[in-house]
Coordinates of N, CA and C in Angstrom, one line a residue:
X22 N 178.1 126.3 32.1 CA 178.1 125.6 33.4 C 177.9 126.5 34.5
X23 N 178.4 127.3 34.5 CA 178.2 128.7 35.3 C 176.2 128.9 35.6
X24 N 175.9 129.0 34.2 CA 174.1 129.8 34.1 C 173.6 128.1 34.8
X25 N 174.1 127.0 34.4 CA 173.2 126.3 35.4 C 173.6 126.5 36.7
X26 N 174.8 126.3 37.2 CA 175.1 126.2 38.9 C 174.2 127.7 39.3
X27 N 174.5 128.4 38.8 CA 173.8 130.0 39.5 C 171.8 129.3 39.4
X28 N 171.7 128.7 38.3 CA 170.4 128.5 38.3 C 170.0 127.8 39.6
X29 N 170.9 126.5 39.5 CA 170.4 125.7 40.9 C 170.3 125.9 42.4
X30 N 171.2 127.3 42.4 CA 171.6 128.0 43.1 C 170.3 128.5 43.9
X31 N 169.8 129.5 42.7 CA 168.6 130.5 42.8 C 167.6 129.5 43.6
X32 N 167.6 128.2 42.2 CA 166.3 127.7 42.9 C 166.3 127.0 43.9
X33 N 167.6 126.7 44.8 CA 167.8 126.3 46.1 C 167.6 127.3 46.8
X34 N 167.4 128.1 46.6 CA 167.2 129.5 47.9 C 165.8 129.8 47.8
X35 N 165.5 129.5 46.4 CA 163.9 129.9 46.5 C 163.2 129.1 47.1
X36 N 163.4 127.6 47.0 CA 162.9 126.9 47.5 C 162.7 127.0 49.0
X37 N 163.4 127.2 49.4 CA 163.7 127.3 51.4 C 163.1 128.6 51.5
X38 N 162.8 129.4 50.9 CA 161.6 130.6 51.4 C 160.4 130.5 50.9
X39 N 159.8 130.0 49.5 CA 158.6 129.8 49.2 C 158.0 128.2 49.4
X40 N 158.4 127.7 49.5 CA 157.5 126.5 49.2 C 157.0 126.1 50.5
X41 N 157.6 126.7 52.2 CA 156.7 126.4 53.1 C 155.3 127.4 52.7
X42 N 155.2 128.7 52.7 CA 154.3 129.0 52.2 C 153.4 128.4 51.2
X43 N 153.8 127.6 49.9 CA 153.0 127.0 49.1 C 152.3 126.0 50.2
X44 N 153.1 125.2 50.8 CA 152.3 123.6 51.1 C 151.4 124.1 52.6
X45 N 151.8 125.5 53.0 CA 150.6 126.0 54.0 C 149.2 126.4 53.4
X46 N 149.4 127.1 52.3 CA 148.3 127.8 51.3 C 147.7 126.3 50.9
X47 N 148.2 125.4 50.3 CA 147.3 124.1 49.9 C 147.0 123.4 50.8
X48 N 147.6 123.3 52.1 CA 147.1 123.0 53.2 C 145.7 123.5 53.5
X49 N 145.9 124.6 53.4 CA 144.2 125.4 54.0 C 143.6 125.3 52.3
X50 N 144.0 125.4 51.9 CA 143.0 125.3 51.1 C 142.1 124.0 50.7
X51 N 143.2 123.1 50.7 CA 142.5 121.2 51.1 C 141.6 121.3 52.1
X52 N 142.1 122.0 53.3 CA 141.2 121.8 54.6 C 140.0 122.6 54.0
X53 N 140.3 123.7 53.4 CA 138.6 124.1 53.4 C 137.9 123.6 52.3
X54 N 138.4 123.1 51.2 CA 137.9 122.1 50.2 C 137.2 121.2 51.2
X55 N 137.9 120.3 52.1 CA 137.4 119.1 52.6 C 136.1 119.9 53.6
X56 N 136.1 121.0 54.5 CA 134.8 121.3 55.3 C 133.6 121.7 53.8
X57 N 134.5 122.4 53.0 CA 133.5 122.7 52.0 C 132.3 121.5 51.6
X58 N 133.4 120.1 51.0 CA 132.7 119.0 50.7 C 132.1 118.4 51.8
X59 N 132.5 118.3 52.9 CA 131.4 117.5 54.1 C 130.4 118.2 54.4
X60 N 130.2 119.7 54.6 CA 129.1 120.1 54.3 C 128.2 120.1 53.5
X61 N 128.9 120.5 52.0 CA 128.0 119.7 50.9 C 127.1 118.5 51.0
X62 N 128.5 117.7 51.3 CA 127.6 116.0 51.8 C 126.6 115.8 52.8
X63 N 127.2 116.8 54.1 CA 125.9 116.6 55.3 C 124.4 117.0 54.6
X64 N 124.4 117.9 53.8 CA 123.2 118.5 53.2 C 122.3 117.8 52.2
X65 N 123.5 117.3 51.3 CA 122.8 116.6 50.8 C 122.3 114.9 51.3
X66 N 123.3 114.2 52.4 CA 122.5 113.7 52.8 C 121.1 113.9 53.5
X67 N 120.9 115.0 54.2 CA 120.3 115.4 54.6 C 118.9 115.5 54.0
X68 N 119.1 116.1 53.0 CA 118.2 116.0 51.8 C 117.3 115.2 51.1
X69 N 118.3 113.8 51.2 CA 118.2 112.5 51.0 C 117.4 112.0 51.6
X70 N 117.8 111.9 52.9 CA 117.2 111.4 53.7 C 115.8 111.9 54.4
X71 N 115.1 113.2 54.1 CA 114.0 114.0 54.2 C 113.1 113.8 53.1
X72 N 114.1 113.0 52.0 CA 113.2 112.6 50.7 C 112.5 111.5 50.9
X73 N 113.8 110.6 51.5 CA 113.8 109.2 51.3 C 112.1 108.9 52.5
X74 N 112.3 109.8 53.4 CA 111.5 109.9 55.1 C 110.1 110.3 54.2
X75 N 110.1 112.0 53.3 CA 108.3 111.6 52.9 C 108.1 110.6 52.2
X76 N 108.9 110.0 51.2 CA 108.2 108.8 50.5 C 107.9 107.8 51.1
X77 N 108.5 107.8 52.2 CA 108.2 106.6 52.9 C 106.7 106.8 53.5
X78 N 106.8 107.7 54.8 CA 105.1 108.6 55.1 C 104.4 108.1 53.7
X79 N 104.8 108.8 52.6 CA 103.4 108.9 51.8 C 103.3 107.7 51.6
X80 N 104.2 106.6 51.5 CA 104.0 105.6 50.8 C 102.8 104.5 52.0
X81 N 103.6 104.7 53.2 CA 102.7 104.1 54.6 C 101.2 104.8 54.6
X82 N 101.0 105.9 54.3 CA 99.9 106.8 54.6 C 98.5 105.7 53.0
X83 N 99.2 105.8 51.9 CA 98.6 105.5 51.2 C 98.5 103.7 51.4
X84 N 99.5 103.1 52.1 CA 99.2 101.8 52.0 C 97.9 101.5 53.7
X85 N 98.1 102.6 54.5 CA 96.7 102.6 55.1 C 95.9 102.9 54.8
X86 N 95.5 103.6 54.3 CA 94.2 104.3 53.7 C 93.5 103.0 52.4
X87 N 94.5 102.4 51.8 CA 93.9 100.9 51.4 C 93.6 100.0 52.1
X88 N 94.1 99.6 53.0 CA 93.9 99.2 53.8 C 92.7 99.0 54.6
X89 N 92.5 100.6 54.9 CA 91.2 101.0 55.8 C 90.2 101.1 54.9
X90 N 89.9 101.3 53.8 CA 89.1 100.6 52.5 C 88.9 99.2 52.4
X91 N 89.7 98.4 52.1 CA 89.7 97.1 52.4 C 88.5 96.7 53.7
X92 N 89.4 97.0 54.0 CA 88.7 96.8 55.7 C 87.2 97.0 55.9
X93 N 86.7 98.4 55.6 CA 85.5 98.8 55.2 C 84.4 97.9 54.2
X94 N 85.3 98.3 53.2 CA 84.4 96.7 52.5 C 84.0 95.7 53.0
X95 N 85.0 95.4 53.4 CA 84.7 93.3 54.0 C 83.7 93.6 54.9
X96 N 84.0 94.7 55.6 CA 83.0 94.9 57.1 C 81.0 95.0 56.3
X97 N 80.8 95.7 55.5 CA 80.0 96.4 54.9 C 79.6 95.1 53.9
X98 N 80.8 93.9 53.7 CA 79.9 93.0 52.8 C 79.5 92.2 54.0
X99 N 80.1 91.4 54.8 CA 79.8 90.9 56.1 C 78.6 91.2 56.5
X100 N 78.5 92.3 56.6 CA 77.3 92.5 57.5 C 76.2 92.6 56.5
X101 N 76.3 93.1 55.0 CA 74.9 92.6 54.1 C 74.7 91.6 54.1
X102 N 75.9 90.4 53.9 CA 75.5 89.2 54.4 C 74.8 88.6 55.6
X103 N 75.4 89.0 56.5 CA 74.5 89.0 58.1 C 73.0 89.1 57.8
X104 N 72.9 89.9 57.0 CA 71.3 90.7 57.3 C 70.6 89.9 56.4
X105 N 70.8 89.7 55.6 CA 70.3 89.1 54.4 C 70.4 87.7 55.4
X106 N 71.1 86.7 55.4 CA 70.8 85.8 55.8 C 69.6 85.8 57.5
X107 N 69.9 86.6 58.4 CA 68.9 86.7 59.2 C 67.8 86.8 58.6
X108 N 67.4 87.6 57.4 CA 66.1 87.7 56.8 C 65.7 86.8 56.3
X109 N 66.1 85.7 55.9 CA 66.0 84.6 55.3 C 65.5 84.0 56.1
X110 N 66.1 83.2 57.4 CA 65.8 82.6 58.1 C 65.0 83.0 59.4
X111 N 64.1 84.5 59.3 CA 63.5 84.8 60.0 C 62.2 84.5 58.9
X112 N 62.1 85.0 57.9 CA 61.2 84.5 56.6 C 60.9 82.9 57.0
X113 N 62.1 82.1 56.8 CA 61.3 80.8 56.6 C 61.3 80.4 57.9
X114 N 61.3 80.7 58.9 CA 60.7 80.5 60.1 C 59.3 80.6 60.5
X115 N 59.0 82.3 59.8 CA 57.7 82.4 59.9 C 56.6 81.9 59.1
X116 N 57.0 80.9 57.5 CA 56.5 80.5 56.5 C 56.6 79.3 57.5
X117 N 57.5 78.5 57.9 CA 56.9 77.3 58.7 C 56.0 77.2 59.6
X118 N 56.2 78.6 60.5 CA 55.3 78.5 62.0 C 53.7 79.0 61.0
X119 N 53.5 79.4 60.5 CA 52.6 79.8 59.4 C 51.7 78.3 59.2
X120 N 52.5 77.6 58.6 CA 51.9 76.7 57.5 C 51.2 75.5 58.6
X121 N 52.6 75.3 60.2 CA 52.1 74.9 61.2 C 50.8 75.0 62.0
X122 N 50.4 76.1 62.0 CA 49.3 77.2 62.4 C 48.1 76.7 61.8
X123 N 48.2 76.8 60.3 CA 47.0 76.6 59.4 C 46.8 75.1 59.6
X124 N 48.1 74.0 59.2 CA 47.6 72.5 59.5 C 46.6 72.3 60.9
X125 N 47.7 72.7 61.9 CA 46.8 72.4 63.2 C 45.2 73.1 62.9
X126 N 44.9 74.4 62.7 CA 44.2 74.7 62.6 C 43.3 73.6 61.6
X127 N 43.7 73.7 60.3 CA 42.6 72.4 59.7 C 42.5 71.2 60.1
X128 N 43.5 70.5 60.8 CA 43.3 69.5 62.1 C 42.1 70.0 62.9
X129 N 42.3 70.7 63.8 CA 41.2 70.9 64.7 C 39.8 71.1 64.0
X130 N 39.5 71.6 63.2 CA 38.0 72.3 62.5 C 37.6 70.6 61.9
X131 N 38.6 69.8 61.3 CA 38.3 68.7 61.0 C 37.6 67.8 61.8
X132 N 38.8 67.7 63.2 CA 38.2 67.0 64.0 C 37.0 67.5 64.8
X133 N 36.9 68.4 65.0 CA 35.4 69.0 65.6 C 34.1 68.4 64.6
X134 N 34.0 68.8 63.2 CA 33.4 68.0 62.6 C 33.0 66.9 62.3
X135 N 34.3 66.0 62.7 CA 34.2 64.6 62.7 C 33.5 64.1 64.2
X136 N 33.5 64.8 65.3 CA 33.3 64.7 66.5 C 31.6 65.1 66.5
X137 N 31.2 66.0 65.6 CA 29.6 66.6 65.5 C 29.3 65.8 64.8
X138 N 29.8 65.3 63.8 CA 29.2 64.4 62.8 C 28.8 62.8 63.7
X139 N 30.0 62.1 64.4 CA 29.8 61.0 65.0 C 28.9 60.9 66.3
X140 N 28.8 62.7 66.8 CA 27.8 62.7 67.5 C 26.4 62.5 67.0
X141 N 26.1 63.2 65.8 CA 24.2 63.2 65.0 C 24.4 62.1 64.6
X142 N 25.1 60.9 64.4 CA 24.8 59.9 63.9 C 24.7 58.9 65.0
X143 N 25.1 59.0 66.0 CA 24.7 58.5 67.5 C 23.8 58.9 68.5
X144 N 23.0 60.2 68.0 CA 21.9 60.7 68.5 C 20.7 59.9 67.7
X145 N 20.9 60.1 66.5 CA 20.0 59.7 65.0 C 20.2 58.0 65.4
X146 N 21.0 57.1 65.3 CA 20.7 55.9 65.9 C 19.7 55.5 67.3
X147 N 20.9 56.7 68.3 CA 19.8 56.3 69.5 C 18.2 56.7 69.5
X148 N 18.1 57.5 68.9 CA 16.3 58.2 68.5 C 15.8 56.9 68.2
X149 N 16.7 56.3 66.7 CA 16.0 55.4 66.3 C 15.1 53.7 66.7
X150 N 16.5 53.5 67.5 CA 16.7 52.4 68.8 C 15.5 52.7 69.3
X151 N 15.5 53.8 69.9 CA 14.5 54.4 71.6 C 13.2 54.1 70.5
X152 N 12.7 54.8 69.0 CA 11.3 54.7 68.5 C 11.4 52.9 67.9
X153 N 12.1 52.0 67.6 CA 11.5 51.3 67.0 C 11.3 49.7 68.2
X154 N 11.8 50.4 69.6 CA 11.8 49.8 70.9 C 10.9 50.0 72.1
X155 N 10.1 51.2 71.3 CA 9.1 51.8 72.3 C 7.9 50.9 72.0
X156 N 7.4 50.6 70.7 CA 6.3 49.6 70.5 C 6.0 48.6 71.8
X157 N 4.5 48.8 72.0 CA 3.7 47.4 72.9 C 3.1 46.9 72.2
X158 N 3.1 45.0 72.9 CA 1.8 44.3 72.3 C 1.4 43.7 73.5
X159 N 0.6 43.4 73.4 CA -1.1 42.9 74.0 C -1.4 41.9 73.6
X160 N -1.8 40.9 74.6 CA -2.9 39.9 73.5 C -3.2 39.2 74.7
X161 N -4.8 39.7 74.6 CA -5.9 39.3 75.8 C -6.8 38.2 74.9
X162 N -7.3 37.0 75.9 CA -7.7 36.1 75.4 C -8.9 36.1 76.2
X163 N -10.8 35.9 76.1 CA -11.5 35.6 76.5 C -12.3 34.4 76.2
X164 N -12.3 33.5 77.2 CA -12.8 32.1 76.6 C -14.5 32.1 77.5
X165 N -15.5 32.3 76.8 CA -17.0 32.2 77.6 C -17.1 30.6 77.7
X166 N -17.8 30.2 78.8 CA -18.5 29.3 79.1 C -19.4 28.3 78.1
X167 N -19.7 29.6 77.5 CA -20.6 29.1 76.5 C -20.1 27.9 75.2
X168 N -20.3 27.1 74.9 CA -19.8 26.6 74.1 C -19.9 27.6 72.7
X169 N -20.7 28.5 72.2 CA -21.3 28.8 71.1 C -21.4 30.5 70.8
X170 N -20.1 30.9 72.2 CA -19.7 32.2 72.2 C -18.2 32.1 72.3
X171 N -17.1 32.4 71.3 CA -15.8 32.3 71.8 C -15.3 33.6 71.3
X172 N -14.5 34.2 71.9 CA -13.4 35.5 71.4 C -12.4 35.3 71.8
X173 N -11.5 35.2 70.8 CA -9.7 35.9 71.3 C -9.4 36.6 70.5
X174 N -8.3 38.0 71.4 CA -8.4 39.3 70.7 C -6.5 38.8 70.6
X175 N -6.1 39.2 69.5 CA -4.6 38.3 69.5 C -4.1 39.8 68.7
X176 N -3.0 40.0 69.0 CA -1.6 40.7 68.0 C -1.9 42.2 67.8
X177 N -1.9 42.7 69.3 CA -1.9 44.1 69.0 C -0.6 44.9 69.4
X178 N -0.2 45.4 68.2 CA 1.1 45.8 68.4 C 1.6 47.4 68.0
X179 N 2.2 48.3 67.9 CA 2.3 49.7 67.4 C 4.0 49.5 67.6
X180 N 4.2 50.5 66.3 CA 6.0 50.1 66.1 C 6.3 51.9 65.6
X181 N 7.0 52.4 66.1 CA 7.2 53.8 65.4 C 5.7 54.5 65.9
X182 N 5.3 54.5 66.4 CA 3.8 55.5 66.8 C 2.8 55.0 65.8
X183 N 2.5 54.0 65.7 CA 1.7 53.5 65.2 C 1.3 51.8 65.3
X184 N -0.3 51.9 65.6 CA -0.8 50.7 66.1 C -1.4 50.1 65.7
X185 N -1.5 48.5 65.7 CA -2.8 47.9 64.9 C -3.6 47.1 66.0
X186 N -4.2 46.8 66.0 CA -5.5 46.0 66.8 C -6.3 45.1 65.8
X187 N -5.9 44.0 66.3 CA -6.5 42.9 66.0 C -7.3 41.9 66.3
X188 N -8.4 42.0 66.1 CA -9.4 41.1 67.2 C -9.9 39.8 66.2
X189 N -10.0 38.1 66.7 CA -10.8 37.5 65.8 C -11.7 36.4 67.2
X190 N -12.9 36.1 66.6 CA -13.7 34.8 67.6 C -14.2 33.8 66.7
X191 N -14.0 32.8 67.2 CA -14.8 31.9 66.2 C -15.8 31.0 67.3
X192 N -17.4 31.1 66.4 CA -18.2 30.1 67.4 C -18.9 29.0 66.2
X193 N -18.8 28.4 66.5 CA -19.8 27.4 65.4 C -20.8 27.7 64.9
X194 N -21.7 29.3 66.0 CA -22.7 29.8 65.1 C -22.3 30.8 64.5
X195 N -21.8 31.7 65.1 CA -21.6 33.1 65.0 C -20.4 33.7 65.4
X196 N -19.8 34.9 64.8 CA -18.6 35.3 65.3 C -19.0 36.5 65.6
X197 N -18.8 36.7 66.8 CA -18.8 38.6 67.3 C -17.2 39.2 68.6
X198 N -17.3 40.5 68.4 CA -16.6 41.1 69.0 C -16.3 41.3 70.5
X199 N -15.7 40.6 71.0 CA -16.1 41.0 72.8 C -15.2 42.3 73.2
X200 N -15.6 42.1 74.5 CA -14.9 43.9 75.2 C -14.0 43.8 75.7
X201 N -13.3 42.6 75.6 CA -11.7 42.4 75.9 C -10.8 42.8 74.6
X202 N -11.2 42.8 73.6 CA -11.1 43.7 72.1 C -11.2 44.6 72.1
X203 N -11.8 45.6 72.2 CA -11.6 47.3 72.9 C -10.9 47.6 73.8
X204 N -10.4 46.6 74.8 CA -10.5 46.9 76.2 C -8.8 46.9 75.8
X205 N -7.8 45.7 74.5 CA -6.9 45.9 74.3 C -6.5 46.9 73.3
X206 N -7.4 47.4 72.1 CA -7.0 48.7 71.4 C -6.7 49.7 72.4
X207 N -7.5 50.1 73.2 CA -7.1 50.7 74.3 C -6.1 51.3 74.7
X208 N -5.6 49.6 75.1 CA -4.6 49.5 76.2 C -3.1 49.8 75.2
X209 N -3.6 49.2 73.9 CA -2.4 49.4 72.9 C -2.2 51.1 72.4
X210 N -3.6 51.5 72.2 CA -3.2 53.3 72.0 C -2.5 54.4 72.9
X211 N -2.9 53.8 74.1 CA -2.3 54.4 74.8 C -1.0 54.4 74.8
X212 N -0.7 53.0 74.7 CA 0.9 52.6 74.7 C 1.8 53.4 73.6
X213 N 0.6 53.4 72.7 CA 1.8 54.0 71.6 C 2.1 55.7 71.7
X214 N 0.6 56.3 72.4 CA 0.7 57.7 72.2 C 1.8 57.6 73.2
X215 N 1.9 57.2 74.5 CA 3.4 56.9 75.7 C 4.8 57.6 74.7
X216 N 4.2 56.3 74.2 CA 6.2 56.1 72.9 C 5.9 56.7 72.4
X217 N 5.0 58.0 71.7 CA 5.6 58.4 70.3 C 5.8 60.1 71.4
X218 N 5.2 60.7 72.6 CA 5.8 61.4 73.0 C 7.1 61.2 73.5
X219 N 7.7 59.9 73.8 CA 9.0 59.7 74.6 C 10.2 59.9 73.6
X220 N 9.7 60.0 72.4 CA 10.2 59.8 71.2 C 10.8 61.2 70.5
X221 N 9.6 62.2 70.5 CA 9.4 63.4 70.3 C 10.1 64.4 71.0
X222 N 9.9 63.8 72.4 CA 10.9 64.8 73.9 C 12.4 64.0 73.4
X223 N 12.8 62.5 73.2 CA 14.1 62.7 72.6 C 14.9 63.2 71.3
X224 N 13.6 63.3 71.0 CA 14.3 63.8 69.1 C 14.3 65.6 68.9
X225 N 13.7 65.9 70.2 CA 13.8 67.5 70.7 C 15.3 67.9 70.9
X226 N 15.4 66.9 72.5 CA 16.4 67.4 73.2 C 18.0 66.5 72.2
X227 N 17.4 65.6 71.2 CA 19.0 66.0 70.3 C 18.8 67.0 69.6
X228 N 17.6 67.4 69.2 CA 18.1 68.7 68.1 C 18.6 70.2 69.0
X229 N 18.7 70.0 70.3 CA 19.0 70.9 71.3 C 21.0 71.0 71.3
X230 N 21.2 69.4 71.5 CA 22.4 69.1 71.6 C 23.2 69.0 70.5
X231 N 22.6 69.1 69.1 CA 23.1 69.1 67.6 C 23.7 71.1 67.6
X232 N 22.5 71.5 68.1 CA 22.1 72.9 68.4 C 24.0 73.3 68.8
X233 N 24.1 72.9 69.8 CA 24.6 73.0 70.6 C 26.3 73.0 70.2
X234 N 26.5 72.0 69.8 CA 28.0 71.3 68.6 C 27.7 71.9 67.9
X235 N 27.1 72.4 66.6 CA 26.8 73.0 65.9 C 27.3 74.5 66.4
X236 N 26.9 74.9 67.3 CA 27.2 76.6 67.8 C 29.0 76.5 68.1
X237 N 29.3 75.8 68.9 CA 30.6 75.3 69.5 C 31.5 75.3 68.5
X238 N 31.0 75.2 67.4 CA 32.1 74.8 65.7 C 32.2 76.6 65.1
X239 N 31.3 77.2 66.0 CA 31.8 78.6 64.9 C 32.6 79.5 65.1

């Protein structure tokens, strides 16, 4: 009984001189545990967070740069499209104004032709009109006194430059020619040589005017 009371003794005295010392020493030693670990932590957040910060950059950096690819493309098909379709419709623009061009053009060459054509066939009528309207006739009658001398010179006519003279008499004795019979060949040759120069000067001056449309067409 003694070895314990002396023991509890001891350790009541020790107690009251060591153990403020102990709970000061773990005091600081907790305290520097705890700056130890929050430094630890600030660092490694730190660390973290410088990680977390380039992944993000790289991850932003690489989702622009797709981006600006993207972008590129669309622009670069866009615009081959643009171009391509301008070419198209600059092409069939000029295949219509083209084809436009050529019609009118064979329009016009047509109608000029048809215009020369309906001209020589209205020259070539009127020629023909003017020669088969230029013809004279005559018909001089001489009646003599005589019972037993008669002439009439009948049906002298020229058609196209060309004339006939016709003379007949009849007498109960004899038939002869009088000079009212010459006197209308005559009068009929002359007529016709008239017409077939009036004829000649117009069948000139259309082949002047054929000349003429004809040159105008080339």
């Amino acid at each position: 009984m003694k070895f314990i009371a002396i023991t509890v003794f001891l350790s009541a005295i020790a107690s009251q001189d060591v153990i403020p010392d102990i709970a000061s020493a773990a005091a600081a030693a907790g305290a520097a545990a705890s700056e130890a670990a929050g430094q630890l932590g600030i660092a490694a957040a730190a660390s973290a967070g410088i990680a977390a910060g380039a992944a993000a950059a790289s991850d932003g950096i690489a989702a622009g740069a797709a981006a600006a690819s993207d972008g590129i493309a669309a622009g670069a098909a866009a615009a081959s499209a643009g171009i391509a379709a301008g070419v198209s419709a600059g092409v069939a623009a000029a295949s219509s104004g083209i084809a436009a061009g050529e019609s009118a053009a064979s329009a016009g060459i047509a109608s000029r032709e048809s215009a020369a054509s309906a001209g020589i066939a209205a020259i070539a009528s009127s020629a023909n009109a003017q020669a088969s309207n230029s013809g004279s006739t005559t018909t001089t009658t001489n009646s003599s006194p005589s019972p037993s001398s008669r002439s009439s010179s009948s049906s002298s006519s020229s058609s196209s430059s060309s004339s006939s003279s016709r003379s007949s008499s009849s007498s109960p004795s004899s038939s002869s020619r009088s000079s009212s019979s010459s006197s209308s060949s005559r009068s009929s040759s002359s007529s016709s040589n008239t017409s077939s120069a009036s004829v000649v000067a117009k069948i000139s001056l259309s082949g002047i005017f054929v000349a003429g449309l004809l040159a105008s067409l080339v």
